[in-house]
Amino acid sequence: MSKLGEVASWIGLLAALALAGPAWAQDVPTNQQLIEQQQQRRVEQPGNNAPVWREVRSGRSGSTLVPGNEMGVLILSSGQTWRAARVPLAFWGGLLIAAAIAALALFYLIRGMITVKEPPGGRLIRRFSAADRYAHWLLAMTWVVLAVTGLVISFGRDLLLPVIGYTLFSWLAILSKNVHNFAGPILIVAVPWMFVKYVRDNGIGVEDLKWFVHIFGYFRGREYPSARFNAGEKLVFWLLLVVFTTILVVTGLILNFSNFGQTRSTMQTANLIHMTTAYLAMAIAAVHIYLGTIGMAGAYRAMKEGYVTEAWAEHHHKRWYDDVKAGKSRQKFAASGEGTASASGATRTQTS
């Protein structure tokens, strides 16, 4: 086709669109026409309000004196999807958390606390500095508060209301909501602080993959040699802290501060992501809390007071212990008399 023919074709297309435009515009009813149609329908089909509700559910923005995004939309269809999705999501999320806790309880009944035989006269190693422990406890306490209040918000109406009644549950629900909203922003400080303090020792390497291959030995007293943190602890660091908690912070801020222009659809999506991430995170955190308290002797005392015994370090983190002995680690053996109270308490706990 010649260039002259192409130009003629384009001119013809534009002309056709120009002629079709007014006709197409006439097919779109104006607000006045819609009102007249509705009035006519009331006469011909009294009680039939289907067109009104179709208009309401269409998602088109009408006139309003209230400023803000989506204020002209009376009903959002996405809200129906959000309400329908929350019920099964909460059910399976709650089931996951309950299954994790039940599995840990069963494991404790079968295996008991993981202990280390302590020879007399063992030295102490300062595993965590004061700043390490402060960063951990700020995050841990905030996280537990948010988890507990989040569970009350999610499941309180179904599980607590029939037991404690309306008055007490109303007080508890309001308290949980306010505590949850005010405690959440603390993570803006706690997460970066924890990341900076611990990222140096949480690099992933080949030895970590080998640790997972030999993971069953971890629960049978034959642990694969690991660095300052084993592969399981590194997984908690990267998955629970860096990924999941960051998602919770971002979605929580979207839900908490609704005055920054986000739409209802955005907040509904953020809510579903927040719920899903929280349930997964709580199931993983349950394992971490178990091993850090009643599951492993000496672990809680290490984070509380900062010290572990030489035997504990050699058994649970052999590669790190070898580095401490060789003077290659930033952590050192405690000076004479340092952490004496920790040593006596740790020995009693780990040999009981």
mmCIF file of C-alpha atoms in Angstrom:
data_model
loop_
_atom_site.group_PDB
_atom_site.id
_atom_site.type_symbol
_atom_site.label_atom_id
_atom_site.label_comp_id
_atom_site.label_asym_id
_atom_site.label_seq_id
_atom_site.Cartn_x
_atom_site.Cartn_y
_atom_site.Cartn_z
ATOM 1 C CA MET A 1 0.000 0.000 0.000
ATOM 2 C CA SER A 2 1.294 3.447 -0.934
ATOM 3 C CA LYS A 3 1.861 6.127 1.680
ATOM 4 C CA LEU A 4 -1.055 8.085 0.208
ATOM 5 C CA GLY A 5 -3.312 5.075 0.759
ATOM 6 C CA GLU A 6 -2.175 4.677 4.367
ATOM 7 C CA VAL A 7 -2.899 8.331 5.092
ATOM 8 C CA ALA A 8 -6.370 7.958 3.549
ATOM 9 C CA SER A 9 -7.058 4.896 5.695
ATOM 10 C CA TRP A 10 -6.116 6.753 8.894
ATOM 11 C CA ILE A 11 -8.258 9.741 7.929
ATOM 12 C CA GLY A 12 -11.206 7.426 7.278
ATOM 13 C CA LEU A 13 -10.746 5.702 10.659
ATOM 14 C CA LEU A 14 -10.609 8.989 12.549
ATOM 15 C CA ALA A 15 -13.694 10.233 10.721
ATOM 16 C CA ALA A 16 -15.608 7.084 11.612
ATOM 17 C CA LEU A 17 -14.655 7.460 15.285
ATOM 18 C CA ALA A 18 -15.672 11.105 15.273
ATOM 19 C CA LEU A 19 -19.095 10.233 13.828
ATOM 20 C CA ALA A 20 -19.589 7.309 16.204
ATOM 21 C CA GLY A 21 -18.648 9.352 19.288
ATOM 22 C CA PRO A 22 -21.916 11.317 19.676
ATOM 23 C CA ALA A 23 -23.999 8.215 19.025
ATOM 24 C CA TRP A 24 -22.059 6.267 21.675
ATOM 25 C CA ALA A 25 -22.385 9.101 24.174
ATOM 26 C CA GLN A 26 -26.144 9.106 23.683
ATOM 27 C CA ASP A 27 -26.287 5.460 24.808
ATOM 28 C CA VAL A 28 -24.902 6.347 28.273
ATOM 29 C CA PRO A 29 -27.816 7.492 30.439
ATOM 30 C CA THR A 30 -27.438 10.681 32.426
ATOM 31 C CA ASN A 31 -28.293 10.899 36.121
ATOM 32 C CA GLN A 32 -31.596 12.570 35.234
ATOM 33 C CA GLN A 33 -32.468 9.765 32.823
ATOM 34 C CA LEU A 34 -31.615 7.167 35.496
ATOM 35 C CA ILE A 35 -33.910 8.940 37.972
ATOM 36 C CA GLU A 36 -36.730 8.999 35.424
ATOM 37 C CA GLN A 37 -36.229 5.304 34.633
ATOM 38 C CA GLN A 38 -36.379 4.454 38.352
ATOM 39 C CA GLN A 39 -39.567 6.485 38.809
ATOM 40 C CA GLN A 40 -41.168 4.763 35.815
ATOM 41 C CA ARG A 41 -40.160 1.343 37.180
ATOM 42 C CA ARG A 42 -41.818 2.140 40.536
ATOM 43 C CA VAL A 43 -45.062 2.716 38.660
ATOM 44 C CA GLU A 44 -44.773 -0.331 36.396
ATOM 45 C CA GLN A 45 -43.082 -2.737 38.863
ATOM 46 C CA PRO A 46 -43.657 -1.553 42.434
ATOM 47 C CA GLY A 47 -41.167 -3.008 44.943
ATOM 48 C CA ASN A 48 -38.587 -3.910 42.286
ATOM 49 C CA ASN A 49 -35.419 -2.079 43.399
ATOM 50 C CA ALA A 50 -32.975 -4.219 41.419
ATOM 51 C CA PRO A 51 -31.738 -1.349 39.225
ATOM 52 C CA VAL A 52 -31.061 0.775 42.315
ATOM 53 C CA TRP A 53 -28.944 -1.924 43.939
ATOM 54 C CA ARG A 54 -27.155 -2.696 40.681
ATOM 55 C CA GLU A 55 -26.200 0.956 40.570
ATOM 56 C CA VAL A 56 -25.092 0.891 44.200
ATOM 57 C CA ARG A 57 -22.990 -2.239 43.643
ATOM 58 C CA SER A 58 -21.523 -1.015 40.350
ATOM 59 C CA GLY A 59 -18.586 0.673 42.072
ATOM 60 C CA ARG A 60 -19.174 3.952 40.270
ATOM 61 C CA SER A 61 -18.485 7.049 42.337
ATOM 62 C CA GLY A 62 -21.426 9.335 43.020
ATOM 63 C CA SER A 63 -21.751 12.737 44.644
ATOM 64 C CA THR A 64 -20.811 13.260 48.269
ATOM 65 C CA LEU A 65 -19.951 16.103 50.627
ATOM 66 C CA VAL A 66 -17.467 13.887 52.517
ATOM 67 C CA PRO A 67 -13.902 14.301 51.165
ATOM 68 C CA GLY A 68 -11.579 11.332 50.696
ATOM 69 C CA ASN A 69 -10.836 8.372 48.465
ATOM 70 C CA GLU A 70 -13.818 6.177 47.553
ATOM 71 C CA MET A 71 -16.172 8.291 49.667
ATOM 72 C CA GLY A 72 -18.520 8.556 46.684
ATOM 73 C CA VAL A 73 -18.802 4.745 46.482
ATOM 74 C CA LEU A 74 -21.540 3.467 48.783
ATOM 75 C CA ILE A 75 -20.737 -0.259 48.620
ATOM 76 C CA LEU A 76 -17.460 -1.868 47.523
ATOM 77 C CA SER A 77 -17.866 -5.310 45.980
ATOM 78 C CA SER A 78 -14.326 -6.123 47.091
ATOM 79 C CA GLY A 79 -15.550 -5.816 50.673
ATOM 80 C CA GLN A 80 -17.738 -8.874 50.180
ATOM 81 C CA THR A 81 -14.699 -10.813 48.969
ATOM 82 C CA TRP A 82 -12.691 -9.615 51.976
ATOM 83 C CA ARG A 83 -15.361 -10.704 54.460
ATOM 84 C CA ALA A 84 -15.708 -14.094 52.789
ATOM 85 C CA ALA A 85 -11.922 -14.660 52.788
ATOM 86 C CA ARG A 86 -11.364 -13.769 56.458
ATOM 87 C CA VAL A 87 -13.373 -16.674 57.872
ATOM 88 C CA PRO A 88 -11.505 -19.621 56.277
ATOM 89 C CA LEU A 89 -8.206 -17.767 56.627
ATOM 90 C CA ALA A 90 -8.719 -17.335 60.370
ATOM 91 C CA PHE A 91 -9.847 -20.945 60.721
ATOM 92 C CA TRP A 92 -6.798 -22.467 59.018
ATOM 93 C CA GLY A 93 -4.444 -19.964 60.626
ATOM 94 C CA GLY A 94 -5.733 -20.785 64.080
ATOM 95 C CA LEU A 95 -5.522 -24.488 63.310
ATOM 96 C CA LEU A 96 -1.879 -24.074 62.240
ATOM 97 C CA ILE A 97 -0.932 -22.311 65.488
ATOM 98 C CA ALA A 98 -2.796 -24.873 67.595
ATOM 99 C CA ALA A 99 -1.106 -27.740 65.719
ATOM 100 C CA ALA A 100 2.346 -26.197 66.279
ATOM 101 C CA ILE A 101 1.743 -25.813 70.026
ATOM 102 C CA ALA A 102 0.280 -29.316 70.323
ATOM 103 C CA ALA A 103 3.257 -30.831 68.440
ATOM 104 C CA LEU A 104 5.716 -29.034 70.729
ATOM 105 C CA ALA A 105 3.832 -30.207 73.834
ATOM 106 C CA LEU A 106 3.888 -33.797 72.566
ATOM 107 C CA PHE A 107 7.587 -33.534 71.728
ATOM 108 C CA TYR A 108 8.348 -32.232 75.221
ATOM 109 C CA LEU A 109 6.459 -35.123 76.816
ATOM 110 C CA ILE A 110 8.429 -37.619 74.720
ATOM 111 C CA ARG A 111 11.891 -35.998 74.603
ATOM 112 C CA GLY A 112 11.918 -33.689 77.595
ATOM 113 C CA MET A 113 14.411 -30.858 77.958
ATOM 114 C CA ILE A 114 17.609 -31.073 75.887
ATOM 115 C CA THR A 115 20.437 -31.057 78.429
ATOM 116 C CA VAL A 116 24.229 -31.110 78.406
ATOM 117 C CA LYS A 117 26.428 -32.979 80.861
ATOM 118 C CA GLU A 118 28.454 -30.381 82.730
ATOM 119 C CA PRO A 119 31.929 -31.358 83.991
ATOM 120 C CA PRO A 120 33.064 -29.548 87.165
ATOM 121 C CA GLY A 121 35.243 -26.468 86.804
ATOM 122 C CA GLY A 122 34.056 -25.483 83.325
ATOM 123 C CA ARG A 123 34.664 -21.943 82.134
ATOM 124 C CA LEU A 124 32.060 -19.438 80.995
ATOM 125 C CA ILE A 125 31.797 -17.754 77.602
ATOM 126 C CA ARG A 126 30.055 -14.424 77.170
ATOM 127 C CA ARG A 127 27.714 -15.315 74.324
ATOM 128 C CA PHE A 128 25.616 -12.135 74.212
ATOM 129 C CA SER A 129 26.593 -8.590 75.101
ATOM 130 C CA ALA A 130 24.186 -6.286 76.929
ATOM 131 C CA ALA A 131 23.286 -4.533 73.646
ATOM 132 C CA ASP A 132 22.617 -7.933 72.015
ATOM 133 C CA ARG A 133 20.228 -8.855 74.800
ATOM 134 C CA TYR A 134 18.465 -5.494 74.916
ATOM 135 C CA ALA A 135 17.802 -5.632 71.177
ATOM 136 C CA HIS A 136 16.452 -9.161 71.478
ATOM 137 C CA TRP A 137 14.232 -8.452 74.485
ATOM 138 C CA LEU A 138 12.751 -5.286 73.002
ATOM 139 C CA LEU A 139 11.730 -7.217 69.897
ATOM 140 C CA ALA A 140 10.647 -10.326 71.821
ATOM 141 C CA MET A 141 8.435 -8.521 74.335
ATOM 142 C CA THR A 142 6.837 -6.349 71.663
ATOM 143 C CA TRP A 143 6.294 -9.375 69.437
ATOM 144 C CA VAL A 144 4.653 -11.432 72.204
ATOM 145 C CA VAL A 145 2.347 -8.556 73.160
ATOM 146 C CA LEU A 146 1.301 -8.140 69.536
ATOM 147 C CA ALA A 147 0.793 -11.890 69.114
ATOM 148 C CA VAL A 148 -1.400 -12.230 72.211
ATOM 149 C CA THR A 149 -3.533 -9.163 71.446
ATOM 150 C CA GLY A 150 -3.756 -10.225 67.794
ATOM 151 C CA LEU A 151 -5.094 -13.633 68.824
ATOM 152 C CA VAL A 152 -7.714 -11.973 71.029
ATOM 153 C CA ILE A 153 -8.778 -9.767 68.121
ATOM 154 C CA SER A 154 -8.915 -12.735 65.711
ATOM 155 C CA PHE A 155 -10.475 -15.457 67.852
ATOM 156 C CA GLY A 156 -11.785 -13.780 70.998
ATOM 157 C CA ARG A 157 -15.382 -13.507 69.829
ATOM 158 C CA ASP A 158 -15.567 -17.222 69.054
ATOM 159 C CA LEU A 159 -13.442 -18.645 71.893
ATOM 160 C CA LEU A 160 -13.527 -16.160 74.785
ATOM 161 C CA LEU A 161 -16.949 -14.515 74.522
ATOM 162 C CA PRO A 162 -18.939 -17.716 75.320
ATOM 163 C CA VAL A 163 -16.700 -18.292 78.368
ATOM 164 C CA ILE A 164 -16.224 -14.858 79.972
ATOM 165 C CA GLY A 165 -19.367 -13.071 78.813
ATOM 166 C CA TYR A 166 -20.057 -9.817 76.994
ATOM 167 C CA THR A 167 -18.948 -7.332 79.656
ATOM 168 C CA LEU A 168 -15.510 -8.752 80.331
ATOM 169 C CA PHE A 169 -14.894 -9.606 76.682
ATOM 170 C CA SER A 170 -15.841 -6.086 75.581
ATOM 171 C CA TRP A 171 -13.273 -4.647 77.993
ATOM 172 C CA LEU A 172 -10.648 -7.175 76.883
ATOM 173 C CA ALA A 173 -11.282 -6.655 73.165
ATOM 174 C CA ILE A 174 -11.027 -2.861 73.400
ATOM 175 C CA LEU A 175 -7.849 -3.128 75.480
ATOM 176 C CA SER A 176 -6.322 -5.607 73.036
ATOM 177 C CA LYS A 177 -7.118 -3.408 70.049
ATOM 178 C CA ASN A 178 -5.571 -0.308 71.614
ATOM 179 C CA VAL A 179 -2.488 -2.111 72.911
ATOM 180 C CA HIS A 180 -2.008 -3.764 69.507
ATOM 181 C CA ASN A 181 -2.250 -0.449 67.676
ATOM 182 C CA PHE A 182 0.129 1.400 70.003
ATOM 183 C CA ALA A 183 2.684 -1.418 70.418
ATOM 184 C CA GLY A 184 2.983 -2.159 66.689
ATOM 185 C CA PRO A 185 5.020 0.936 65.730
ATOM 186 C CA ILE A 186 7.697 -0.058 68.279
ATOM 187 C CA LEU A 187 8.800 -2.643 65.715
ATOM 188 C CA ILE A 188 9.969 0.216 63.486
ATOM 189 C CA VAL A 189 12.860 0.572 65.953
ATOM 190 C CA ALA A 190 13.124 -3.015 67.235
ATOM 191 C CA VAL A 191 13.476 -4.773 63.865
ATOM 192 C CA PRO A 192 16.363 -2.669 62.439
ATOM 193 C CA TRP A 193 18.177 -2.754 65.798
ATOM 194 C CA MET A 194 17.896 -6.549 65.964
ATOM 195 C CA PHE A 195 18.992 -6.851 62.341
ATOM 196 C CA VAL A 196 22.097 -4.695 62.818
ATOM 197 C CA LYS A 197 23.154 -6.549 65.971
ATOM 198 C CA TYR A 198 22.770 -10.081 64.584
ATOM 199 C CA VAL A 199 23.149 -10.014 60.799
ATOM 200 C CA ARG A 200 26.937 -10.447 60.971
ATOM 201 C CA ASP A 201 26.641 -13.980 62.357
ATOM 202 C CA ASN A 202 23.657 -15.112 60.278
ATOM 203 C CA GLY A 203 25.233 -15.604 56.880
ATOM 204 C CA ILE A 204 24.125 -18.738 55.012
ATOM 205 C CA GLY A 205 26.743 -21.245 53.842
ATOM 206 C CA VAL A 206 27.233 -24.879 52.851
ATOM 207 C CA GLU A 207 27.659 -25.951 56.472
ATOM 208 C CA ASP A 208 24.150 -24.724 57.188
ATOM 209 C CA LEU A 209 22.742 -27.015 54.509
ATOM 210 C CA LYS A 210 24.634 -29.905 56.101
ATOM 211 C CA TRP A 211 23.114 -28.971 59.448
ATOM 212 C CA PHE A 212 19.629 -29.398 58.001
ATOM 213 C CA VAL A 213 20.605 -32.760 56.523
ATOM 214 C CA HIS A 214 21.586 -33.880 60.033
ATOM 215 C CA ILE A 215 18.706 -32.118 61.788
ATOM 216 C CA PHE A 216 17.390 -35.251 63.505
ATOM 217 C CA GLY A 217 20.651 -35.518 65.415
ATOM 218 C CA TYR A 218 19.870 -32.118 66.919
ATOM 219 C CA PHE A 219 17.053 -33.666 68.936
ATOM 220 C CA ARG A 220 19.006 -36.819 69.815
ATOM 221 C CA GLY A 221 22.043 -35.151 71.379
ATOM 222 C CA ARG A 222 24.299 -35.519 68.328
ATOM 223 C CA GLU A 223 24.321 -32.039 66.827
ATOM 224 C CA TYR A 224 26.112 -31.188 63.614
ATOM 225 C CA PRO A 225 28.869 -28.612 64.346
ATOM 226 C CA SER A 226 27.613 -25.075 63.830
ATOM 227 C CA ALA A 227 28.890 -21.520 64.128
ATOM 228 C CA ARG A 228 27.584 -18.983 66.648
ATOM 229 C CA PHE A 229 24.079 -19.600 65.295
ATOM 230 C CA ASN A 230 22.984 -22.885 63.723
ATOM 231 C CA ALA A 231 20.989 -23.123 60.506
ATOM 232 C CA GLY A 232 17.674 -23.323 62.367
ATOM 233 C CA GLU A 233 18.390 -20.071 64.186
ATOM 234 C CA LYS A 234 19.453 -18.449 60.919
ATOM 235 C CA LEU A 235 16.194 -19.546 59.317
ATOM 236 C CA VAL A 236 14.296 -17.868 62.153
ATOM 237 C CA PHE A 237 16.387 -14.713 61.701
ATOM 238 C CA TRP A 238 15.820 -14.372 57.957
ATOM 239 C CA LEU A 239 12.277 -15.724 57.699
ATOM 240 C CA LEU A 240 10.692 -14.582 60.956
ATOM 241 C CA LEU A 241 12.546 -11.308 61.526
ATOM 242 C CA VAL A 242 13.557 -10.015 58.111
ATOM 243 C CA VAL A 243 10.681 -11.255 55.927
ATOM 244 C CA PHE A 244 7.608 -11.911 58.060
ATOM 245 C CA THR A 245 8.030 -9.176 60.666
ATOM 246 C CA THR A 246 8.839 -6.619 57.982
ATOM 247 C CA ILE A 247 5.634 -7.551 56.147
ATOM 248 C CA LEU A 248 3.721 -7.252 59.418
ATOM 249 C CA VAL A 249 5.200 -3.800 60.051
ATOM 250 C CA VAL A 250 4.334 -2.497 56.574
ATOM 251 C CA THR A 251 0.796 -3.892 56.484
ATOM 252 C CA GLY A 252 0.249 -2.881 60.109
ATOM 253 C CA LEU A 253 1.165 0.722 59.351
ATOM 254 C CA ILE A 254 -1.254 0.730 56.395
ATOM 255 C CA LEU A 255 -4.033 -0.460 58.708
ATOM 256 C CA ASN A 256 -3.028 1.641 61.703
ATOM 257 C CA PHE A 257 -2.708 4.983 59.944
ATOM 258 C CA SER A 258 -5.673 5.151 57.612
ATOM 259 C CA ASN A 259 -5.321 8.912 57.165
ATOM 260 C CA PHE A 260 -2.645 8.773 54.467
ATOM 261 C CA GLY A 261 -4.934 8.330 51.482
ATOM 262 C CA GLN A 262 -5.042 4.533 51.189
ATOM 263 C CA THR A 263 -8.316 3.184 49.847
ATOM 264 C CA ARG A 264 -10.579 0.650 51.504
ATOM 265 C CA SER A 265 -9.527 -1.936 48.922
ATOM 266 C CA THR A 266 -5.883 -1.372 49.842
ATOM 267 C CA MET A 267 -6.642 -1.800 53.530
ATOM 268 C CA GLN A 268 -8.655 -4.969 52.898
ATOM 269 C CA THR A 269 -5.750 -6.490 50.985
ATOM 270 C CA ALA A 270 -3.315 -5.374 53.688
ATOM 271 C CA ASN A 271 -5.524 -6.974 56.340
ATOM 272 C CA LEU A 272 -5.544 -10.367 54.600
ATOM 273 C CA ILE A 273 -1.766 -10.259 54.087
ATOM 274 C CA HIS A 274 -1.295 -9.200 57.718
ATOM 275 C CA MET A 275 -3.419 -12.084 58.991
ATOM 276 C CA THR A 276 -1.746 -14.722 56.799
ATOM 277 C CA THR A 277 1.751 -13.570 57.708
ATOM 278 C CA ALA A 278 0.916 -13.353 61.417
ATOM 279 C CA TYR A 279 -0.383 -16.917 61.591
ATOM 280 C CA LEU A 280 2.683 -18.308 59.807
ATOM 281 C CA ALA A 281 5.018 -16.202 61.948
ATOM 282 C CA MET A 282 3.370 -17.286 65.204
ATOM 283 C CA ALA A 283 3.704 -20.961 64.290
ATOM 284 C CA ILE A 284 7.453 -20.503 63.656
ATOM 285 C CA ALA A 285 7.880 -18.299 66.729
ATOM 286 C CA ALA A 286 6.314 -21.024 68.893
ATOM 287 C CA VAL A 287 9.208 -23.358 68.007
ATOM 288 C CA HIS A 288 11.782 -20.625 68.672
ATOM 289 C CA ILE A 289 10.246 -19.739 72.044
ATOM 290 C CA TYR A 290 10.048 -23.396 73.028
ATOM 291 C CA LEU A 291 13.737 -24.060 72.328
ATOM 292 C CA GLY A 292 14.712 -20.808 74.000
ATOM 293 C CA THR A 293 12.881 -21.615 77.256
ATOM 294 C CA ILE A 294 11.804 -25.096 78.394
ATOM 295 C CA GLY A 295 13.090 -26.980 75.351
ATOM 296 C CA MET A 296 16.839 -26.503 75.856
ATOM 297 C CA ALA A 297 18.691 -26.099 79.139
ATOM 298 C CA GLY A 298 20.888 -23.014 79.281
ATOM 299 C CA ALA A 299 19.331 -21.226 76.292
ATOM 300 C CA TYR A 300 17.123 -18.874 78.306
ATOM 301 C CA ARG A 301 19.925 -18.071 80.756
ATOM 302 C CA ALA A 302 22.206 -17.206 77.835
ATOM 303 C CA MET A 303 19.814 -14.523 76.640
ATOM 304 C CA LYS A 304 18.906 -13.384 80.154
ATOM 305 C CA GLU A 305 22.437 -13.016 81.569
ATOM 306 C CA GLY A 306 24.654 -13.344 78.489
ATOM 307 C CA TYR A 307 26.776 -16.342 79.506
ATOM 308 C CA VAL A 308 26.954 -20.016 78.541
ATOM 309 C CA THR A 309 29.156 -22.745 79.896
ATOM 310 C CA GLU A 310 32.063 -24.135 77.944
ATOM 311 C CA ALA A 311 30.372 -27.542 77.717
ATOM 312 C CA TRP A 312 27.163 -25.965 76.392
ATOM 313 C CA ALA A 313 29.030 -24.046 73.703
ATOM 314 C CA GLU A 314 31.044 -27.092 72.637
ATOM 315 C CA HIS A 315 27.971 -29.306 72.403
ATOM 316 C CA HIS A 316 25.552 -26.934 70.653
ATOM 317 C CA HIS A 317 27.908 -24.722 68.590
ATOM 318 C CA LYS A 318 31.175 -26.609 68.108
ATOM 319 C CA ARG A 319 32.598 -24.421 65.339
ATOM 320 C CA TRP A 320 31.893 -21.261 67.313
ATOM 321 C CA TYR A 321 33.443 -22.802 70.426
ATOM 322 C CA ASP A 322 36.596 -23.682 68.482
ATOM 323 C CA ASP A 323 36.838 -20.093 67.257
ATOM 324 C CA VAL A 324 36.454 -18.796 70.824
ATOM 325 C CA LYS A 325 39.246 -21.112 72.003
ATOM 326 C CA ALA A 326 41.491 -20.024 69.153
ATOM 327 C CA GLY A 327 40.791 -16.341 69.810
ATOM 328 C CA LYS A 328 39.150 -15.883 66.383
ATOM 329 C CA SER A 329 35.703 -14.964 67.691
ATOM 330 C CA ARG A 330 34.464 -11.613 68.964
ATOM 331 C CA GLN A 331 33.030 -13.497 71.949
ATOM 332 C CA LYS A 332 35.548 -14.378 74.662
ATOM 333 C CA PHE A 333 35.893 -16.512 77.742
ATOM 334 C CA ALA A 334 34.663 -14.724 80.846
ATOM 335 C CA ALA A 335 37.255 -13.275 83.194
ATOM 336 C CA SER A 336 37.834 -14.886 86.586
ATOM 337 C CA GLY A 337 34.805 -14.290 88.791
ATOM 338 C CA GLU A 338 32.719 -12.847 85.925
ATOM 339 C CA GLY A 339 29.272 -14.399 85.650
ATOM 340 C CA THR A 340 29.724 -16.626 88.727
ATOM 341 C CA ALA A 341 26.011 -16.544 89.529
ATOM 342 C CA SER A 342 25.237 -17.540 85.964
ATOM 343 C CA ALA A 343 27.637 -20.466 86.163
ATOM 344 C CA SER A 344 26.098 -21.965 89.287
ATOM 345 C CA GLY A 345 22.558 -21.512 87.973
ATOM 346 C CA ALA A 346 23.413 -22.894 84.544
ATOM 347 C CA THR A 347 25.086 -25.957 86.024
ATOM 348 C CA ARG A 348 22.065 -26.742 88.186
ATOM 349 C CA THR A 349 19.714 -26.325 85.233
ATOM 350 C CA GLN A 350 21.648 -28.312 82.692
ATOM 351 C CA THR A 351 22.416 -31.298 84.943
ATOM 352 C CA SER A 352 18.941 -31.559 86.506
#
